[in-house]
Amino acid sequence: MKVVRTVAELQDITRQAKAEGKTVGLVPTMGALHAGHKSLIDRARKENDAVVVSVFVNPTQFNNPDDLRTYPRTEEADCALLKKSGVDYAFIPSVSEVYPEKDERVFDLGPVAEVMEGARRPGHFNGVAQIVSRLFEWAQPTRAYFGEKDFQQIAVIRRMAQVSGFDDIDIVACPIVREADGLALSSRNVRLTPEMRAAAPNIHRILADSLEYARTHTVAETEKHVEEQINAVPGLQTEYYTISDTLTMQPLSQWPESGKAVGCVTVYAGDVRLIDNITY
Ligand code: PAF
């Protein structure tokens, strides 16, 4: 595996690969890699000739300076996992390499970015669009892989790709990977205290149980039920639970007759902000 630190080198590598008729799979990450990332990498490995994984804690998507400061950074362990997973190129640039100048671009992300995380974390999705658009431009991937834990993020990236002319990139959504007790894997889980770690699997349990509840209750009743159940667990506090259309991300007032609904939740476990979702 080659560690690539500059944009110019990444561009050379991927240009060459494309010129040779090779497919390129890109897995964008912020490092602190875990089995969730590994599942994206394994899929990219299976489906492409060359695999590029980016490891970059993107400052423009953090609307909270403390969150950026405390975000785990584990480059050595990340490189070991990438090497073991058969990755060809690890793109690990510095902030000044990615942003030699301030990125002032404002993306037209439309309604998908205005609700839920978009409403609570001003500028977050624009920052995600800034970094992912740069990675798409530099790596020119055939396919790019994202985890469904960040369900809304995938809808936003699809929109960014559409308005920015990246229509030829196949955006591949990969299922959430969970611990044996149901907790969705997240780089932030390492910040959970033992008490919060013990409480956190209740989030998925309550979401999964709500599938049955939803059969005989309205969308609003189901949202209220899930919030109440989670808030009843000592240490957990929901920020929101919203049931939306899986494509438009717009909140639903009724269960859809066709198509699917997704319930997205954000929960504070102590001071750690966790997200998860379930499809109805
Ligand atoms: O999901 C993430 O880890 C990040 O938002 C991403 C897509 C790597 C962009 O920084």
Coordinates of C-alpha atoms in Angstrom, one line a residue, residues 51-260:
V51 CA -8.9 1.1 -4.2
V52 CA -8.2 4.6 -2.8
V53 CA -9.1 5.3 0.8
S54 CA -8.9 8.9 2.0
V55 CA -8.2 9.6 5.7
F56 CA -8.9 13.3 6.4
V57 CA -10.6 14.9 9.4
N58 CA -12.3 17.6 7.3
P59 CA -12.5 20.9 9.4
T60 CA -15.1 22.5 7.2
Q61 CA -17.8 20.1 8.1
F62 CA -17.5 20.6 11.9
N63 CA -19.8 23.2 13.2
N64 CA -18.6 22.6 16.8
P65 CA -14.9 23.4 17.5
D66 CA -14.8 21.0 20.5
D67 CA -16.1 18.1 18.3
L68 CA -13.2 18.8 15.8
R69 CA -10.7 19.0 18.6
T70 CA -11.7 15.8 20.2
Y71 CA -12.4 13.8 17.0
P72 CA -10.2 10.7 17.3
R73 CA -7.0 10.7 15.2
T74 CA -5.3 7.3 14.9
E75 CA -3.2 7.3 11.7
E76 CA -0.8 4.5 12.6
A77 CA -3.6 2.0 13.4
D78 CA -5.6 3.2 10.4
C79 CA -2.7 2.5 8.0
A80 CA -2.3 -1.0 9.5
L81 CA -6.0 -1.7 8.9
L82 CA -5.8 -0.3 5.3
K83 CA -2.7 -2.4 4.5
K84 CA -4.3 -5.5 5.9
S85 CA -7.5 -4.8 3.9
G86 CA -5.6 -4.8 0.6
V87 CA -6.0 -1.1 -0.1
D88 CA -3.8 0.2 -2.9
Y89 CA -3.6 3.9 -2.0
A90 CA -4.2 5.7 1.3
F91 CA -4.6 9.4 0.6
I92 CA -3.7 11.2 3.9
P93 CA -3.3 14.9 3.1
S94 CA -2.7 17.8 5.5
V95 CA -5.4 20.5 5.9
S96 CA -3.2 23.0 3.9
E97 CA -2.9 20.5 1.1
V98 CA -6.6 20.1 0.8
Y99 CA -7.5 23.7 1.4
P100 CA -4.5 25.9 0.3
E101 CA -7.2 28.7 0.4
K102 CA -10.4 29.0 2.2
D103 CA -13.2 27.1 0.4
E104 CA -16.0 29.7 -0.1
R105 CA -18.1 27.5 -2.3
V106 CA -21.8 27.2 -1.3
F107 CA -23.5 24.2 -2.8
D108 CA -27.1 24.1 -3.9
L109 CA -28.0 21.0 -1.9
G110 CA -31.7 21.7 -1.9
P111 CA -34.3 20.4 0.6
V112 CA -32.5 17.1 1.4
A113 CA -29.9 19.2 3.3
E114 CA -32.3 21.5 5.1
V115 CA -33.9 19.0 7.6
M116 CA -32.6 16.9 10.5
E117 CA -28.7 17.2 10.6
G118 CA -28.9 20.0 8.1
A119 CA -31.2 22.0 10.4
R120 CA -29.2 21.3 13.6
R121 CA -25.7 21.5 12.3
P122 CA -25.5 24.7 10.2
G123 CA -22.8 24.4 7.4
H124 CA -22.2 20.8 8.1
F125 CA -23.5 19.4 4.8
N126 CA -21.9 22.2 2.8
G127 CA -18.6 21.2 4.4
V128 CA -19.2 17.5 3.5
A129 CA -20.0 18.6 -0.1
Q130 CA -16.8 20.7 -0.2
I131 CA -14.5 17.8 0.7
V132 CA -16.3 15.1 -1.2
S133 CA -16.4 17.2 -4.4
R134 CA -12.7 17.7 -4.1
L135 CA -12.1 14.0 -3.6
F136 CA -14.3 13.2 -6.5
E137 CA -12.4 15.6 -8.7
W138 CA -9.0 14.4 -7.7
A139 CA -9.6 10.7 -7.6
Q140 CA -12.1 10.5 -10.5
P141 CA -13.5 7.3 -9.0
T142 CA -15.7 4.9 -10.9
R143 CA -17.5 4.1 -7.6
A144 CA -17.6 5.8 -4.2
Y145 CA -18.7 4.1 -1.0
F146 CA -20.6 5.5 2.0
G147 CA -22.2 3.9 5.0
E148 CA -25.9 4.1 5.6
K149 CA -25.4 5.1 9.3
D150 CA -25.2 8.6 7.8
F151 CA -28.3 8.0 5.8
Q152 CA -29.0 11.7 5.1
Q153 CA -25.4 12.3 4.2
I154 CA -25.7 9.9 1.3
A155 CA -28.8 11.7 0.0
V156 CA -26.9 15.0 0.2
I157 CA -23.8 13.5 -1.6
R158 CA -26.1 12.2 -4.4
R159 CA -27.5 15.7 -4.7
M160 CA -24.0 17.3 -4.7
A161 CA -22.9 14.9 -7.4
Q162 CA -25.9 15.7 -9.5
V163 CA -25.5 19.5 -9.3
S164 CA -21.7 19.4 -9.7
G165 CA -21.6 17.1 -12.8
F166 CA -20.3 13.9 -11.2
D167 CA -23.2 11.9 -12.7
D168 CA -20.8 9.2 -13.9
I169 CA -19.7 8.3 -10.4
D170 CA -21.7 5.4 -9.0
I171 CA -22.5 6.3 -5.3
V172 CA -22.8 3.0 -3.4
A173 CA -24.7 3.0 -0.1
C174 CA -23.5 0.2 2.2
P175 CA -25.5 -1.3 5.2
I176 CA -24.8 -0.2 8.8
V177 CA -22.3 -2.5 10.7
R178 CA -23.3 -3.1 14.3
E179 CA -21.6 -4.5 17.4
A180 CA -23.0 -7.8 18.7
D181 CA -25.3 -5.9 21.1
G182 CA -26.7 -3.7 18.2
L183 CA -24.8 -0.5 18.7
A184 CA -24.0 1.0 15.3
L185 CA -20.2 1.3 14.8
S186 CA -19.0 4.9 14.9
S187 CA -15.6 6.5 15.5
R188 CA -17.2 8.4 18.3
N189 CA -18.0 5.2 20.3
V190 CA -14.5 5.3 21.8
R191 CA -15.5 8.4 23.7
L192 CA -18.4 6.6 25.5
T193 CA -17.9 6.1 29.2
P194 CA -18.6 2.4 30.3
E195 CA -22.0 3.5 31.6
M196 CA -22.9 5.2 28.3
R197 CA -21.5 2.3 26.3
A198 CA -23.9 0.0 28.3
A199 CA -26.8 2.3 27.7
A200 CA -26.2 3.0 24.0
P201 CA -27.4 -0.4 22.5
N202 CA -30.9 0.5 23.6
I203 CA -31.0 3.0 20.7
H204 CA -31.0 0.2 18.1
R205 CA -33.2 -2.1 20.3
I206 CA -35.9 0.6 20.6
L207 CA -35.7 1.4 16.8
A208 CA -36.0 -2.2 15.9
D209 CA -39.0 -2.7 18.3
S210 CA -40.7 0.3 16.7
L211 CA -41.1 -1.7 13.5
E212 CA -43.9 -3.7 15.2
Y213 CA -45.4 -0.6 17.0
A214 CA -45.5 1.2 13.6
R215 CA -47.9 -1.4 12.1
T216 CA -50.7 -0.1 14.3
H217 CA -49.7 3.5 14.9
T218 CA -49.3 6.7 13.0
V219 CA -46.0 8.3 12.0
A220 CA -46.4 10.9 14.7
E221 CA -47.3 8.3 17.4
T222 CA -44.3 6.2 16.4
E223 CA -41.9 9.2 16.5
K224 CA -43.2 10.1 20.0
H225 CA -43.0 6.5 21.2
V226 CA -39.4 6.1 20.1
E227 CA -38.3 9.4 21.7
E228 CA -40.1 8.5 25.0
Q229 CA -38.5 5.1 25.1
I230 CA -35.0 6.3 24.4
N231 CA -35.4 9.2 26.9
A232 CA -36.5 6.7 29.6
V233 CA -33.0 5.1 29.4
P234 CA -30.8 6.8 32.1
G235 CA -28.1 8.8 30.3
L236 CA -29.7 8.9 26.9
Q237 CA -31.4 12.0 25.5
T238 CA -32.8 12.3 22.0
E239 CA -32.2 15.4 20.0
Y240 CA -34.8 14.3 17.4
Y241 CA -36.4 11.3 15.9
T242 CA -37.9 12.0 12.4
I243 CA -39.5 9.6 10.0
S244 CA -38.9 10.7 6.4
D245 CA -39.1 9.6 2.8
T246 CA -35.9 7.7 2.0
L247 CA -35.3 9.6 -1.2
T248 CA -36.3 13.2 -0.5
M249 CA -35.5 13.1 3.2
Q250 CA -38.7 15.1 3.8
P251 CA -40.5 14.3 7.0
L252 CA -43.7 12.2 6.5
S253 CA -47.0 12.8 8.1
Q254 CA -48.4 9.4 6.9
W255 CA -46.8 6.1 6.1
P256 CA -46.1 5.9 2.4
E257 CA -48.3 3.7 0.3
S258 CA -45.4 2.7 -1.9
G259 CA -41.7 3.2 -1.2
K260 CA -40.0 3.2 2.1

